[in-house]
């Protein structure tokens, strides 16, 4: 196997990454880095551009449940949403080992790559779970609007959760770290790129409910039991700036760039369960 | 009165109730309605005291006709009184829910005239929510002791979880501190609800659309430190409640002196948070780790250990059972090893099927090695380089806070402003630690 410093560059999509796997497999080579579309390369010889080709991506995708199992398939899809540094390389490395060992790999409790991916996915799921609670909507012209700043790409999880919770509402969640937004209207949702975002002041009703919530938040604390450390461990400070109970600055948000295009987004794999989805067997 | 002021008073009045989970029901949303519920529960915020805020926890009214000594809302206490109208509270719940502030409503109330009247008003709130607004979020309702079973039944059909608070862990304390309540009045709705829940689960097997009675089960709460019952007594009682009435949870609430009363601890008594914490740990062992209350404590050793959590304490007292070979131990045995939790025990069982586990693999599985290493063998061997000196081992069994307490207090017990009785507990705990047959 050729191991001299080799870089891949891909378009940043999941299919693109699958094509990197394809390339690595067909050429029997192992890149030392896989760069996203905007990453700066350090490799003097330049990166090899991997073009995204749906047919190749599909071949790889189909091979995962067939050769390594559904659990591995879910893991890889979820790992792609995480903020794990160099997640692309880790996924590639995991898949190569998976093709070698088969489904047994999922039981290798001491495997470094598997461990890193599993931990990253746990972190992703934890953040998604926290945000299901911590997100605060403002109601603006009868649309539910919220902003978040998560480390992981959690919007697909939130899409499922909130479209179920508020089936008859219109809602928008803007992820200002990834510059993407989840938009939902009855009964369809989409995750779309969105880079601009402007705060609009709350109307009277909205302001009144925010004030009521702060009143309740304050009243519910048992003051002789105040425990700042505990609060911050359970609810890290980086979430606070988006939450009504802390920020006078949690202003209502308004989108300046309207995008009405509804594009379907890939479903979040339901981990642990066997599914037959578009890629299922 | 302004809504904001009502909310302040009635939120404040409800905050001593420890139960605020939204767990136990899984209900998907559906078109034409609002809301859903998640079996594992969702915390929407954490208050300044570090407790999870999941539900809008309020009283419908704090104008209570009863006079329980330990309660801020007792009739004879001079506090501002307020009541929501059912419509007001239902609207507030919907508005909060829509903004994702909350997972649902936790509704309790002081006794408005009579228990029946109170119950009827509570039903009115839940009916507006469920029937008019088609609200599918989580609802926890308190059964009012002494209310007609028909009303309790009605409430249970609208709520996800029901609870009735025991508050005082013995009927002697109840008579002394809650003169308007009796053990019977409290246990009757509990018994009634447990029968309905059981009957309902049978119905649901037969008819899929049978109306659900409190699908998330029932819970209760006891106040810790307002009355003289021991930890042993409290754990035995909890165990009995789990077994007899199939309760989902028993909550413990450290008593915060809210009203001066000759029969209660004085205003400068700090809430016994440490004890509350220990009781929750022990309760966890009863519910998920297969322990009996009698294994943890007995009449003679009736207090949970101040320096060791109940599981470590138990393991150190039963050092003869260890070390265990991690590749062969049964699930039950693994669960009793300090440092192995329910999840890691399960993962050990899974992983060792693929290949015998190594120390390294155990660590990756999530076993807390600092503790577990003393109780395990891996492929027949002790952990290489295991430090078994008494103090190292003891320190490993303690959390940072426990270690600090232990060190801080050695020789300085007198300096701490503890009650005499507590000091005695601490001294005997220390003596016990010194006499444990260590190293293992
Ligand atoms: S019945 Fe007793 S515990 Fe309940 S609100 Fe009234 S005084 Fe408080």
XYZ file of C-alpha atoms and ligand atoms in Angstrom:
729
model
C 0.000 0.000 0.000
C 1.296 3.392 -0.966
C 1.735 5.500 2.150
C 3.750 8.502 1.006
C 2.081 11.728 2.046
C -1.075 11.745 0.007
C -3.960 14.156 0.446
C -7.502 13.902 -0.800
C -9.768 16.820 -1.290
C -13.517 16.275 -1.392
C -16.622 18.432 -1.567
C -17.575 18.099 2.091
C -20.660 15.948 1.519
C -21.245 12.479 2.837
C -21.409 11.088 -0.674
C -18.126 12.811 -1.378
C -16.522 11.062 1.545
C -17.853 7.735 0.339
C -16.118 8.449 -2.960
C -12.864 8.972 -1.060
C -13.375 5.538 0.435
C -13.990 4.188 -3.040
C -10.861 5.808 -4.391
C -8.724 4.579 -1.529
C -10.004 1.080 -2.012
C -9.684 0.936 -5.778
C -6.232 2.511 -5.852
C -5.044 0.584 -2.825
C -3.760 3.755 -1.262
C -4.226 5.395 2.101
C -4.330 9.202 2.233
C -2.754 10.883 5.255
C -5.303 13.655 5.137
C -8.719 14.279 3.667
C -9.448 17.946 3.157
C -12.773 19.656 2.941
C -13.483 22.035 0.063
C -12.125 25.114 1.850
C -9.311 23.598 3.910
C -5.778 24.832 3.364
C -3.438 22.079 2.379
C -0.026 21.569 3.879
C 1.023 18.943 1.444
C 3.604 20.362 -0.948
C 2.515 18.151 -3.784
C -1.065 19.303 -3.762
C -4.149 17.324 -2.943
C -5.825 14.834 -5.180
C -9.301 16.038 -6.046
C -11.916 13.374 -5.484
C -14.978 14.010 -7.567
C -18.300 13.065 -6.136
C -19.965 10.435 -8.173
C -23.251 9.117 -6.973
C -22.844 5.653 -8.388
C -19.547 5.116 -6.591
C -20.931 6.554 -3.381
C -23.882 4.177 -3.597
C -21.602 1.204 -4.093
C -19.680 2.022 -0.950
C -22.815 2.792 0.972
C -24.436 -0.487 0.037
C -21.348 -2.444 0.952
C -21.299 -1.234 4.551
C -24.415 -2.958 5.883
C -23.638 -5.965 3.696
C -20.038 -6.435 4.817
C -19.794 -4.761 8.235
C -23.389 -4.644 9.396
C -26.106 -2.137 10.176
C -24.559 -0.972 13.384
C -21.431 0.112 11.524
C -23.553 1.746 8.864
C -25.339 3.872 11.443
C -22.089 4.691 13.193
C -20.469 5.990 10.017
C -23.435 8.159 9.091
C -23.620 9.646 12.546
C -19.861 10.113 12.844
C -20.004 12.286 9.758
C -22.200 14.779 11.646
C -19.765 15.106 14.550
C -17.126 17.711 15.209
C -14.389 15.103 15.626
C -11.173 16.552 14.232
C -10.155 14.652 11.103
C -13.349 12.661 11.200
C -12.964 11.817 7.507
C -9.722 9.961 8.074
C -11.140 8.181 11.094
C -14.177 7.051 9.108
C -11.992 5.847 6.265
C -9.721 3.981 8.632
C -12.674 2.416 10.406
C -14.226 1.255 7.161
C -10.986 -0.266 5.921
C -10.655 -2.218 9.137
C -14.324 -3.112 8.929
C -13.963 -4.579 5.440
C -11.098 -6.631 6.779
C -12.695 -7.990 9.974
C -16.380 -7.881 9.088
C -19.131 -7.245 11.651
C -16.858 -8.523 14.430
C -15.188 -5.131 14.476
C -18.087 -3.653 16.409
C -17.167 -5.899 19.342
C -13.513 -4.838 19.486
C -13.737 -2.954 22.748
C -10.077 -1.924 22.612
C -10.021 -0.627 19.018
C -8.780 2.945 18.929
C -10.626 4.106 15.814
C -13.897 2.556 16.869
C -13.484 4.145 20.272
C -12.879 7.606 18.864
C -15.854 7.397 16.531
C -18.152 6.035 19.216
C -17.127 8.750 21.645
C -17.638 11.444 19.019
C -21.086 10.084 18.216
C -21.969 10.024 21.914
C -20.946 13.662 22.108
C -23.121 14.458 19.101
C -26.115 12.642 20.523
C -25.663 14.284 23.877
C -25.531 17.729 22.342
C -28.585 16.995 20.224
C -30.439 15.798 23.292
C -29.489 18.852 25.322
C -30.577 21.170 22.570
C -33.986 19.558 22.350
C -34.462 21.102 25.769
C -32.342 24.238 25.612
C -33.607 25.681 22.351
C -35.840 28.697 22.878
C -38.277 29.787 20.249
C -39.457 33.292 19.746
C -42.745 33.726 18.042
C -42.621 36.206 15.274
C -45.575 36.618 12.959
C -46.717 33.196 14.013
C -43.442 31.510 13.068
C -41.312 29.797 15.705
C -37.754 31.026 15.376
C -34.606 29.976 17.211
C -30.845 30.280 16.895
C -28.265 27.772 18.102
C -24.478 27.512 18.089
C -23.725 23.806 18.451
C -20.342 22.143 18.007
C -21.824 19.180 16.159
C -24.205 19.201 13.249
C -27.389 18.475 15.144
C -30.046 19.899 12.835
C -31.120 16.515 11.437
C -31.936 15.353 14.969
C -33.811 18.536 15.748
C -35.734 18.250 12.511
C -37.233 14.977 13.537
C -37.928 16.067 17.081
C -39.554 19.413 16.425
C -41.520 18.502 13.361
C -43.130 15.884 15.518
C -43.618 18.117 18.483
C -45.144 21.050 16.590
C -46.715 19.383 13.571
C -48.952 22.322 12.673
C -46.469 25.129 13.188
C -44.030 26.888 10.917
C -40.562 26.914 12.358
C -36.997 27.857 11.661
C -33.843 26.939 13.545
C -30.681 28.685 12.490
C -27.330 27.044 13.236
C -24.911 29.937 13.273
C -21.818 27.759 13.551
C -22.545 25.696 10.470
C -24.496 28.379 8.623
C -27.371 26.079 7.971
C -31.017 26.318 8.875
C -33.784 23.889 9.502
C -37.085 25.042 8.079
C -40.345 23.288 8.688
C -43.866 23.864 7.525
C -46.750 21.400 7.754
C -45.797 18.678 6.894
C -42.369 18.902 5.378
C -38.931 19.972 6.494
C -35.619 20.851 4.897
C -32.108 21.755 5.944
C -30.747 24.557 3.818
C -27.619 26.723 3.708
C -28.203 30.168 5.135
C -25.549 32.692 5.962
C -27.288 35.864 6.957
C -29.333 36.523 9.954
C -30.651 39.591 11.703
C -32.269 40.151 15.063
C -35.664 41.798 15.220
C -37.180 43.114 18.443
C -39.886 41.032 20.092
C -43.446 42.258 19.865
C -45.454 42.970 22.994
C -46.830 39.499 23.456
C -43.478 37.847 22.887
C -41.792 40.182 25.354
C -44.470 39.439 27.950
C -43.944 35.683 27.787
C -40.199 36.052 27.990
C -40.655 38.094 31.145
C -43.018 35.486 32.577
C -40.498 32.768 31.902
C -37.754 34.698 33.680
C -40.068 35.177 36.634
C -40.683 31.474 36.834
C -37.021 30.602 36.354
C -36.096 32.835 39.204
C -38.902 31.696 41.513
C -38.202 27.989 41.135
C -34.699 28.110 42.597
C -34.338 27.081 46.230
C -31.945 29.834 47.211
C -30.295 28.155 50.241
C -29.340 25.349 47.855
C -27.713 27.552 45.240
C -25.119 25.526 43.352
C -23.427 27.295 40.496
C -21.022 24.500 39.694
C -23.784 21.977 39.346
C -25.816 24.261 37.110
C -22.888 24.902 34.817
C -21.889 21.265 34.583
C -25.384 20.265 33.577
C -25.944 23.250 31.344
C -22.609 24.502 29.961
C -22.321 28.258 29.636
C -21.935 28.199 25.889
C -25.664 27.470 25.606
C -26.723 30.348 27.815
C -26.457 33.128 25.328
C -29.273 31.604 23.312
C -31.579 31.103 26.283
C -34.398 33.386 27.282
C -33.786 32.974 31.001
C -30.305 34.499 30.836
C -30.030 36.893 27.985
C -31.747 40.195 27.827
C -30.033 40.015 24.461
C -31.914 36.939 23.298
C -33.672 38.938 20.714
C -36.087 37.671 18.228
C -34.378 36.672 15.052
C -35.403 37.379 11.553
C -34.060 35.945 8.362
C -32.990 38.411 5.785
C -32.229 35.950 3.068
C -35.360 34.132 2.162
C -35.058 30.725 0.793
C -38.216 28.991 -0.154
C -36.559 26.023 -1.783
C -37.482 22.930 0.162
C -34.900 20.282 -0.319
C -35.193 16.893 1.268
C -32.416 16.122 3.711
C -31.030 12.726 4.607
C -32.899 11.103 7.478
C -31.064 10.535 10.743
C -30.400 6.844 11.093
C -32.273 5.348 14.003
C -29.338 3.721 15.710
C -29.640 0.194 16.849
C -32.677 -0.547 14.752
C -32.655 -2.225 11.402
C -34.113 -0.062 8.780
C -34.637 -0.284 5.124
C -34.148 3.222 3.854
C -32.971 4.493 0.507
C -29.637 2.799 1.123
C -30.983 -0.199 2.966
C -30.618 -3.750 1.883
C -53.552 40.388 40.633
C -51.181 40.493 37.699
C -50.247 37.211 36.020
C -46.544 37.778 36.585
C -47.109 38.144 40.319
C -49.290 35.049 40.479
C -46.662 33.052 38.682
C -44.002 34.271 41.076
C -46.023 33.266 44.125
C -47.297 29.957 42.821
C -43.974 28.885 41.318
C -42.232 29.786 44.528
C -44.793 27.825 46.538
C -44.329 24.679 44.431
C -40.572 24.555 44.355
C -40.032 22.280 47.339
C -41.466 19.379 45.445
C -38.484 17.382 44.238
C -40.194 15.556 41.399
C -39.739 17.326 38.129
C -38.968 14.623 35.646
C -40.875 14.303 32.430
C -39.961 10.677 31.905
C -41.929 7.504 31.494
C -44.228 8.240 28.569
C -43.456 7.998 24.900
C -46.067 9.749 22.818
C -45.569 10.905 19.295
C -47.022 14.129 18.080
C -49.951 14.056 15.742
C -51.425 16.409 13.202
C -53.970 18.833 14.515
C -52.497 18.806 17.995
C -49.478 20.127 19.846
C -46.784 18.276 21.665
C -45.126 14.952 22.275
C -43.494 13.101 25.162
C -40.189 11.279 25.455
C -39.680 8.212 27.601
C -36.315 9.418 28.822
C -37.521 12.924 29.646
C -36.001 16.235 28.575
C -34.518 18.932 30.781
C -35.241 22.393 29.450
C -33.118 24.320 31.862
C -31.323 24.061 35.170
C -32.176 26.374 38.018
C -29.570 28.192 40.078
C -29.651 25.311 42.564
C -28.700 22.883 39.795
C -32.068 21.143 39.627
C -33.530 20.233 36.266
C -36.435 22.327 35.046
C -38.558 20.213 32.822
C -42.109 21.107 33.715
C -43.962 24.251 34.580
C -44.189 23.367 38.247
C -46.812 25.463 39.985
C -49.606 25.271 42.445
C -53.080 26.014 41.216
C -53.577 27.819 44.500
C -51.549 28.333 47.657
C -54.550 29.386 49.708
C -54.512 26.132 51.652
C -57.098 25.144 54.225
C -54.693 22.730 55.961
C -51.963 23.440 58.440
C -48.991 21.121 57.875
C -46.113 22.356 60.014
C -43.326 21.806 57.462
C -45.094 23.624 54.627
C -44.824 27.275 53.543
C -48.413 27.259 52.427
C -49.912 26.237 55.760
C -52.980 28.167 56.740
C -51.350 29.786 59.753
C -48.353 31.114 57.815
C -48.407 34.740 56.811
C -47.578 34.698 53.082
C -49.184 36.311 50.043
C -51.846 34.076 48.521
C -52.751 33.609 44.878
C -54.744 31.303 42.623
C -54.775 30.728 38.885
C -58.008 30.301 37.047
C -57.987 27.043 35.075
C -58.013 28.983 31.805
C -55.117 31.206 32.825
C -52.936 28.259 33.727
C -53.830 26.265 30.624
C -52.971 29.239 28.406
C -49.707 29.856 30.176
C -48.752 26.210 29.750
C -49.466 26.309 26.027
C -47.515 29.516 25.503
C -44.500 28.211 27.404
C -44.689 24.904 25.644
C -44.845 26.469 22.223
C -41.650 28.416 22.932
C -39.968 25.203 24.120
C -39.479 26.496 27.654
C -41.029 23.363 29.118
C -41.905 19.745 28.533
C -45.307 20.094 30.119
C -47.111 20.868 33.348
C -46.613 19.751 36.927
C -49.798 20.600 38.717
C -50.232 20.572 42.435
C -52.329 22.651 44.752
C -53.020 23.630 48.300
C -56.379 22.461 49.534
C -58.918 24.915 48.136
C -61.708 24.473 50.683
C -62.028 20.708 50.374
C -59.974 17.993 48.649
C -62.838 17.304 46.207
C -63.164 20.917 45.184
C -59.413 21.127 44.633
C -59.414 18.021 42.520
C -62.268 19.308 40.386
C -60.417 22.542 39.668
C -57.321 20.603 38.682
C -59.365 18.442 36.368
C -60.712 21.604 34.767
C -57.166 22.723 33.888
C -56.218 19.373 32.402
C -59.432 19.149 30.415
C -58.825 22.478 28.737
C -55.309 21.343 27.880
C -56.087 17.876 26.655
C -59.526 18.256 25.155
C -59.714 21.826 23.965
C -56.079 22.552 23.049
C -55.286 18.948 22.153
C -52.107 19.114 24.163
C -49.993 15.966 23.951
C -47.094 17.059 26.166
C -46.339 15.715 29.618
C -48.588 16.248 32.608
C -47.823 15.314 36.190
C -50.711 15.760 38.607
C -50.780 15.514 42.350
C -53.564 13.480 43.848
C -55.019 15.359 46.786
C -55.291 13.060 49.823
C -58.894 12.639 50.827
C -60.416 13.296 47.399
C -63.129 11.042 45.986
C -61.709 8.061 44.027
C -63.871 9.013 41.048
C -62.110 12.361 40.826
C -58.708 10.723 41.226
C -59.623 8.403 38.408
C -60.608 11.297 36.202
C -57.344 13.082 36.941
C -55.391 9.915 36.203
C -56.971 9.554 32.793
C -55.782 13.036 31.832
C -52.272 12.932 33.367
C -49.120 10.998 32.489
C -47.930 10.621 36.018
C -49.721 10.850 39.335
C -48.221 11.254 42.729
C -49.280 11.665 46.276
C -46.646 12.813 48.707
C -46.049 10.818 51.832
C -43.903 13.691 53.113
C -43.442 12.277 56.603
C -41.743 8.899 56.672
C -43.828 7.595 59.597
C -47.379 8.008 60.770
C -46.158 9.281 64.152
C -44.441 12.214 62.448
C -47.438 12.707 60.235
C -49.788 13.063 63.195
C -47.370 15.412 64.872
C -46.631 17.660 61.900
C -49.568 17.303 59.516
C -52.644 17.239 61.745
C -55.153 17.325 58.852
C -53.684 14.320 57.103
C -53.626 10.670 58.001
C -51.551 7.795 56.754
C -54.760 6.269 55.480
C -55.758 9.339 53.488
C -52.360 9.258 51.777
C -52.085 5.553 51.162
C -55.661 5.210 49.935
C -55.128 7.148 46.670
C -51.764 5.436 46.259
C -53.369 2.062 46.557
C -56.224 3.093 44.308
C -53.859 4.419 41.652
C -51.669 1.339 41.713
C -54.737 -0.811 41.112
C -55.904 1.394 38.249
C -52.452 1.373 36.664
C -52.241 -2.374 36.875
C -55.774 -2.930 35.664
C -55.094 -0.509 32.849
C -52.004 -2.340 31.675
C -54.115 -5.476 31.463
C -56.823 -3.643 29.507
C -54.266 -2.271 27.120
C -53.169 -5.764 26.224
C -56.727 -6.586 25.317
C -57.937 -3.371 23.750
C -55.327 -1.218 22.148
C -57.401 1.911 22.575
C -58.310 1.556 26.212
C -57.929 4.997 27.819
C -54.599 5.220 29.615
C -54.493 5.799 33.321
C -51.288 7.656 34.320
C -49.170 5.824 31.729
C -45.943 7.039 33.337
C -46.927 5.537 36.674
C -46.936 7.131 40.099
C -44.303 8.548 42.388
C -44.084 10.027 45.854
C -41.870 12.258 47.952
C -40.557 12.217 51.498
C -39.101 15.126 53.368
C -35.710 14.314 54.862
C -34.552 15.836 58.110
C -37.796 17.384 59.398
C -38.540 14.303 61.498
C -36.385 11.732 63.325
C -36.663 8.660 61.045
C -33.386 6.923 60.175
C -32.019 6.212 56.705
C -32.717 2.541 57.305
C -36.346 3.279 58.081
C -36.672 5.483 54.991
C -35.096 2.933 52.688
C -37.250 0.123 54.040
C -40.304 2.280 53.484
C -39.224 3.122 49.916
C -38.570 -0.516 49.172
C -42.014 -1.386 50.476
C -43.614 1.285 48.298
C -41.819 0.063 45.191
C -42.902 -3.481 45.861
C -46.384 -2.945 47.163
C -47.641 -0.109 44.982
C -45.281 -0.465 42.042
C -44.152 3.151 42.352
C -41.901 4.475 39.614
C -39.917 6.785 41.851
C -39.568 7.848 45.436
C -38.177 11.366 45.688
C -36.355 12.739 48.702
C -36.400 16.373 49.578
C -33.944 17.783 52.104
C -35.932 19.885 54.512
C -35.346 23.604 54.109
C -36.565 25.412 57.224
C -39.289 27.624 55.840
C -41.347 28.321 58.908
C -40.355 28.529 62.553
C -42.056 25.740 64.464
C -41.270 24.200 67.851
C -41.373 20.677 66.444
C -39.061 21.386 63.518
C -35.347 22.130 63.027
C -34.540 25.830 63.507
C -34.125 28.403 60.767
C -30.319 28.214 60.726
C -30.243 24.454 60.133
C -28.725 23.819 56.731
C -30.799 21.465 54.536
C -29.334 17.930 54.886
C -28.247 17.785 51.268
C -25.603 15.196 51.888
C -28.101 12.813 53.363
C -30.522 13.407 50.526
C -27.727 12.596 48.081
C -26.886 9.347 49.871
C -30.523 8.289 49.931
C -30.768 8.802 46.187
C -27.651 6.676 45.716
C -29.097 3.921 47.883
C -32.460 4.192 46.146
C -30.669 3.712 42.830
C -29.117 0.509 44.170
C -32.555 -0.762 45.142
C -34.077 -0.018 41.784
C -31.377 -0.909 39.298
C -28.677 -2.953 40.992
C -30.624 -5.691 42.698
C -29.841 -4.673 46.278
C -32.235 -5.067 49.208
C -32.516 -2.371 51.845
C -31.469 -4.939 54.441
C -28.177 -5.532 52.670
C -27.273 -1.882 52.862
C -28.311 -1.046 56.414
C -29.821 -2.572 59.545
C -31.239 -1.425 62.869
C -27.776 -1.165 64.338
C -26.180 0.598 61.388
C -29.131 2.723 60.459
C -27.355 5.670 58.803
C -25.792 5.748 55.364
C -22.061 6.267 55.440
C -20.864 9.875 55.327
C -17.563 9.147 53.562
C -18.397 6.248 51.263
C -21.222 5.846 48.818
C -23.471 2.904 49.660
C -22.081 0.677 46.931
C -18.424 1.127 47.903
C -19.367 0.728 51.510
C -21.165 -2.522 50.819
C -18.276 -3.862 48.726
C -15.661 -3.059 51.330
C -17.698 -4.808 53.989
C -17.947 -7.866 51.745
C -14.359 -8.020 50.582
C -14.528 -11.827 50.779
C -16.611 -11.885 47.578
C -13.846 -10.205 45.590
C -11.853 -10.123 43.379
C -14.054 -11.307 40.543
C -12.825 -12.534 37.175
C -14.338 -9.993 34.819
C -14.486 -12.441 31.952
C -16.608 -14.893 33.900
C -18.595 -12.962 36.503
C -22.374 -12.992 36.113
C -24.387 -9.885 35.341
C -25.596 -9.673 38.951
C -22.053 -9.919 40.260
C -20.735 -7.287 37.885
C -23.454 -4.873 38.944
C -22.165 -5.013 42.493
C -18.621 -3.974 41.628
C -17.858 -0.330 42.494
C -16.913 1.468 39.301
C -19.149 -0.678 37.101
C -22.485 0.882 36.259
C -25.553 -0.649 34.657
C -24.393 0.392 31.212
C -20.815 -0.778 31.544
C -21.946 -4.110 33.041
C -24.057 -4.671 29.991
C -21.269 -3.651 27.661
C -18.853 -6.021 29.365
C -21.236 -8.893 28.695
C -21.487 -7.856 25.049
C -17.814 -7.245 24.481
C -16.446 -10.358 26.130
C -18.365 -12.473 23.661
C -16.069 -11.220 20.915
C -12.856 -11.824 22.862
C -11.650 -11.949 26.482
C -11.373 -8.451 27.861
C -8.140 -6.699 28.774
C -7.656 -3.910 31.301
C -7.370 -1.497 28.438
C -10.674 -2.610 26.948
C -12.425 -2.225 30.309
C -11.323 1.349 30.462
C -12.669 2.048 26.978
C -15.954 0.415 27.878
C -16.405 3.088 30.502
C -15.588 1.211 33.699
C -14.265 3.582 36.371
C -10.928 1.834 36.818
C -9.878 3.882 39.787
C -12.434 1.951 41.807
C -13.054 -1.246 39.905
C -9.393 -2.283 39.730
C -9.439 -3.367 43.369
C -12.328 -5.739 42.859
C -11.469 -7.400 39.564
C -9.212 -9.930 37.956
C -8.655 -9.800 34.244
C -7.665 -13.069 32.591
C -6.868 -14.395 36.031
C -4.551 -11.572 36.997
C -4.589 -8.522 39.203
C -4.033 -5.190 37.547
C -0.268 -4.739 37.137
C 1.198 -2.250 39.581
C -1.969 -2.102 41.709
C -1.423 0.108 44.755
C -3.145 -1.592 47.654
C -2.056 0.555 50.556
C -4.947 1.283 52.859
C -5.068 5.007 52.339
C -4.638 4.860 48.583
C -7.470 2.407 48.402
C -9.758 4.386 50.634
C -9.021 7.566 48.727
C -9.887 5.783 45.484
C -13.289 4.849 46.881
C -14.150 8.439 47.680
C -15.173 11.273 45.444
C -13.229 14.484 45.676
C -15.791 15.968 48.016
C -15.840 12.922 50.219
C -12.046 12.908 50.381
C -12.019 16.513 51.378
C -14.529 15.878 54.118
C -12.619 12.927 55.391
C -9.284 14.747 55.518
C -10.709 18.022 56.685
C -12.470 16.468 59.562
C -9.782 14.149 60.834
C -8.938 15.459 64.251
C -11.039 18.548 63.732
C -14.459 17.097 64.145
C -15.183 19.456 66.979
C -14.697 22.512 64.838
C -17.586 21.726 62.600
C -20.937 23.000 63.631
C -22.590 19.630 63.406
C -25.325 18.340 65.592
C -24.237 16.061 68.319
C -26.024 13.154 66.793
C -24.377 13.794 63.469
C -20.960 14.075 65.047
C -21.481 10.674 66.571
C -22.362 9.275 63.160
C -19.230 10.776 61.677
C -17.031 9.456 64.457
C -18.338 5.942 64.225
C -18.065 6.077 60.420
C -14.445 7.071 60.771
C -13.790 4.309 63.250
C -15.388 1.840 60.909
C -13.166 2.923 58.039
C -10.121 2.481 60.216
C -11.119 -1.018 61.181
C -12.058 -2.351 57.736
C -9.912 -5.366 56.869
C -7.838 -3.694 54.156
C -6.032 -4.147 51.821
C -8.352 -6.440 49.972
S -52.056 20.332 52.485
Fe -50.326 20.666 53.857
S -48.546 20.284 52.550
Fe -50.280 20.596 51.168
S -50.231 22.770 50.691
Fe -51.608 22.520 52.402
S -50.319 22.874 54.185
Fe -48.969 22.498 52.488
